[in-house]
Amino acid sequence: MAGRRTLLLMTSTLTARSSRQAFAFTAGRSALVPVPTISKRWMEADSGDQMPPINRVQKDVFSQIIDEYESEGRDASGYVVIDVRGEEEVAFTGKVSPNTYTLPLPLIAQEGAFNLDEDDFEEECGWAKPGLDETLVFTCKAGVRSNYAAQYAAMSGYSKLFDYIGGADEWFC
């Protein structure tokens, strides 16, 4: 377990930046703690600008987001909850909420889903493409693929990004 927490801390250090400062979760706490920023070229946008921060959240915050998303809907809440697991994985455990969209990571990474125009996105994915002003909330099995998906979204111009670090493993236990 300690190895996993260390990995999450390192991943958070590389991805969740705000005003040139990174944040990480301390083991056993849901609070964000500032840590030194580590700059990586692959983490920067094509123009050389830094990517927007990716807010990595634990189950309590994710649960609040889901509650608001389900009670108010996508438009009123401003959230778009996206599960990046494959269709088979989602069918095995179920969705984290009834209105969660499934968009497997290969469609994001290899097919460039967030770079498609609105019509092509809807034809490929089966739901309306999120607007750049919406807040994207990613989940997966264990928080790894969702982090990558948030990074791809950031590279595509999205700036309001959340990544649930517990994933389906934690959600359904």
Tab-separated table of C-alpha atoms in Angstrom:
chain	number	residue	atom	x	y	z
A	1	MET	CA	0.000	0.000	0.000
A	2	ALA	CA	2.841	2.400	0.795
A	3	GLY	CA	4.224	1.951	-2.709
A	4	ARG	CA	0.893	2.919	-4.210
A	5	ARG	CA	0.632	6.046	-2.082
A	6	THR	CA	4.126	7.053	-3.145
A	7	LEU	CA	3.193	6.540	-6.789
A	8	LEU	CA	0.098	8.692	-6.369
A	9	LEU	CA	2.178	11.400	-4.712
A	10	MET	CA	4.670	11.368	-7.568
A	11	THR	CA	1.923	11.424	-10.192
A	12	SER	CA	0.221	14.296	-8.402
A	13	THR	CA	3.498	16.169	-8.307
A	14	LEU	CA	3.891	15.848	-12.048
A	15	THR	CA	0.332	16.707	-13.016
A	16	ALA	CA	-1.553	18.847	-10.535
A	17	ARG	CA	-0.071	22.310	-10.753
A	18	SER	CA	-1.482	25.685	-9.894
A	19	SER	CA	0.469	28.936	-10.126
A	20	ARG	CA	3.704	26.994	-10.561
A	21	GLN	CA	3.030	25.026	-7.398
A	22	ALA	CA	2.053	21.382	-7.218
A	23	PHE	CA	-0.251	19.743	-4.712
A	24	ALA	CA	-0.326	16.187	-3.443
A	25	PHE	CA	-2.423	14.144	-1.093
A	26	THR	CA	-0.775	12.982	2.096
A	27	ALA	CA	-1.386	9.372	3.054
A	28	GLY	CA	-4.619	8.979	5.002
A	29	ARG	CA	-5.805	12.554	4.460
A	30	SER	CA	-7.997	14.228	1.908
A	31	ALA	CA	-6.298	17.612	2.237
A	32	LEU	CA	-4.053	19.036	-0.462
A	33	VAL	CA	-0.493	19.759	0.597
A	34	PRO	CA	1.860	21.977	-1.463
A	35	VAL	CA	4.923	20.221	-2.870
A	36	PRO	CA	7.696	21.475	-5.184
A	37	THR	CA	6.785	21.675	-8.869
A	38	ILE	CA	8.573	19.327	-11.232
A	39	SER	CA	8.534	20.587	-14.789
A	40	LYS	CA	8.404	18.043	-17.605
A	41	ARG	CA	8.396	19.063	-21.262
A	42	TRP	CA	5.768	16.467	-22.192
A	43	MET	CA	3.488	18.037	-19.596
A	44	GLU	CA	3.484	21.382	-21.406
A	45	ALA	CA	1.104	22.437	-24.133
A	46	ASP	CA	2.406	22.748	-27.703
A	47	SER	CA	2.759	26.510	-27.340
A	48	GLY	CA	5.117	26.033	-24.379
A	49	ASP	CA	2.475	27.166	-21.873
A	50	GLN	CA	1.959	25.058	-18.795
A	51	MET	CA	-1.124	22.911	-18.693
A	52	PRO	CA	-3.956	23.865	-16.350
A	53	PRO	CA	-4.035	22.164	-12.953
A	54	ILE	CA	-5.683	18.771	-12.636
A	55	ASN	CA	-7.537	18.538	-9.345
A	56	ARG	CA	-7.016	15.012	-8.017
A	57	VAL	CA	-9.835	14.216	-5.613
A	58	GLN	CA	-10.636	11.428	-3.203
A	59	LYS	CA	-13.927	9.626	-2.665
A	60	ASP	CA	-15.551	12.232	-0.380
A	61	VAL	CA	-15.159	15.037	-2.930
A	62	PHE	CA	-16.053	12.777	-5.854
A	63	SER	CA	-19.211	11.730	-4.009
A	64	GLN	CA	-20.218	15.393	-3.603
A	65	ILE	CA	-19.608	15.998	-7.315
A	66	ILE	CA	-21.717	12.943	-8.235
A	67	ASP	CA	-24.542	14.059	-5.917
A	68	GLU	CA	-24.626	17.516	-7.510
A	69	TYR	CA	-24.266	16.086	-11.021
A	70	GLU	CA	-27.152	13.649	-10.519
A	71	SER	CA	-29.482	16.102	-8.763
A	72	GLU	CA	-28.870	19.141	-11.004
A	73	GLY	CA	-27.863	17.526	-14.299
A	74	ARG	CA	-25.001	18.275	-16.630
A	75	ASP	CA	-26.063	21.778	-17.644
A	76	ALA	CA	-26.931	23.132	-14.195
A	77	SER	CA	-24.009	21.524	-12.359
A	78	GLY	CA	-21.468	22.282	-15.076
A	79	TYR	CA	-19.946	18.816	-14.576
A	80	VAL	CA	-19.375	16.136	-17.181
A	81	VAL	CA	-18.456	12.854	-15.471
A	82	ILE	CA	-16.462	10.589	-17.779
A	83	ASP	CA	-15.432	6.989	-17.096
A	84	VAL	CA	-12.416	6.089	-19.232
A	85	ARG	CA	-12.633	2.336	-18.655
A	86	GLY	CA	-13.589	0.058	-21.523
A	87	GLU	CA	-17.222	-0.868	-22.112
A	88	GLU	CA	-16.596	-4.404	-20.782
A	89	GLU	CA	-15.127	-3.090	-17.526
A	90	VAL	CA	-18.069	-0.750	-17.001
A	91	ALA	CA	-20.526	-3.560	-17.757
A	92	PHE	CA	-18.807	-5.758	-15.152
A	93	THR	CA	-19.024	-3.264	-12.242
A	94	GLY	CA	-21.674	-0.823	-13.438
A	95	LYS	CA	-21.397	2.940	-13.802
A	96	VAL	CA	-20.377	5.174	-10.898
A	97	SER	CA	-23.623	7.075	-11.534
A	98	PRO	CA	-26.486	6.673	-14.005
A	99	ASN	CA	-25.500	9.720	-16.075
A	100	THR	CA	-21.778	9.002	-16.302
A	101	TYR	CA	-20.484	8.913	-19.868
A	102	THR	CA	-18.145	6.146	-20.990
A	103	LEU	CA	-15.225	7.277	-23.144
A	104	PRO	CA	-12.443	4.671	-23.161
A	105	LEU	CA	-8.918	6.059	-22.889
A	106	PRO	CA	-7.869	4.665	-26.318
A	107	LEU	CA	-10.520	6.877	-27.959
A	108	ILE	CA	-9.066	9.863	-26.140
A	109	ALA	CA	-5.384	9.055	-26.644
A	110	GLN	CA	-5.255	7.322	-30.015
A	111	GLU	CA	-8.290	8.774	-31.769
A	112	GLY	CA	-7.969	12.296	-30.308
A	113	ALA	CA	-11.609	12.418	-29.208
A	114	PHE	CA	-11.299	15.842	-27.562
A	115	ASN	CA	-9.888	17.285	-30.791
A	116	LEU	CA	-12.840	16.145	-32.912
A	117	ASP	CA	-15.414	18.725	-33.964
A	118	GLU	CA	-18.780	18.565	-32.182
A	119	ASP	CA	-20.585	16.522	-34.851
A	120	ASP	CA	-17.775	13.972	-35.242
A	121	PHE	CA	-17.439	13.647	-31.466
A	122	GLU	CA	-21.165	12.980	-31.052
A	123	GLU	CA	-21.149	10.460	-33.910
A	124	GLU	CA	-18.076	8.649	-32.509
A	125	CYS	CA	-18.970	8.807	-28.797
A	126	GLY	CA	-22.769	8.903	-28.785
A	127	TRP	CA	-23.125	12.026	-26.621
A	128	ALA	CA	-22.576	15.777	-26.949
A	129	LYS	CA	-18.967	16.950	-26.838
A	130	PRO	CA	-18.149	18.836	-23.628
A	131	GLY	CA	-17.703	22.562	-24.033
A	132	LEU	CA	-14.424	24.148	-22.968
A	133	ASP	CA	-16.345	25.937	-20.187
A	134	GLU	CA	-17.595	22.672	-18.619
A	135	THR	CA	-15.827	20.880	-15.775
A	136	LEU	CA	-14.606	17.434	-16.793
A	137	VAL	CA	-14.474	14.830	-14.024
A	138	PHE	CA	-12.580	11.653	-14.933
A	139	THR	CA	-12.714	8.237	-13.307
A	140	CYS	CA	-11.411	4.790	-14.218
A	141	LYS	CA	-10.560	1.569	-12.371
A	142	ALA	CA	-7.826	2.826	-10.040
A	143	GLY	CA	-7.040	6.451	-10.909
A	144	VAL	CA	-4.235	5.945	-13.413
A	145	ARG	CA	-6.044	6.101	-16.775
A	146	SER	CA	-8.256	8.930	-15.522
A	147	ASN	CA	-5.139	10.982	-14.824
A	148	TYR	CA	-3.910	10.418	-18.379
A	149	ALA	CA	-7.341	11.321	-19.757
A	150	ALA	CA	-7.300	14.593	-17.804
A	151	GLN	CA	-3.867	15.379	-19.242
A	152	TYR	CA	-5.128	14.767	-22.792
A	153	ALA	CA	-8.133	16.987	-22.090
A	154	ALA	CA	-5.806	19.722	-20.832
A	155	MET	CA	-3.732	19.466	-24.007
A	156	SER	CA	-6.980	19.885	-25.975
A	157	GLY	CA	-7.839	23.182	-24.275
A	158	TYR	CA	-9.963	22.104	-21.300
A	159	SER	CA	-9.051	23.891	-18.090
A	160	LYS	CA	-11.563	22.725	-15.457
A	161	LEU	CA	-10.371	19.214	-14.713
A	162	PHE	CA	-10.931	16.726	-11.905
A	163	ASP	CA	-9.481	13.226	-11.557
A	164	TYR	CA	-10.969	10.777	-9.042
A	165	ILE	CA	-7.919	8.932	-7.724
A	166	GLY	CA	-9.806	6.014	-6.163
A	167	GLY	CA	-11.588	4.819	-9.263
A	168	ALA	CA	-14.104	2.007	-9.484
A	169	ASP	CA	-11.961	-0.135	-7.175
A	170	GLU	CA	-12.659	2.240	-4.306
A	171	TRP	CA	-16.119	3.394	-5.392
A	172	PHE	CA	-17.660	-0.072	-5.454
A	173	CYS	CA	-15.913	-1.561	-2.411
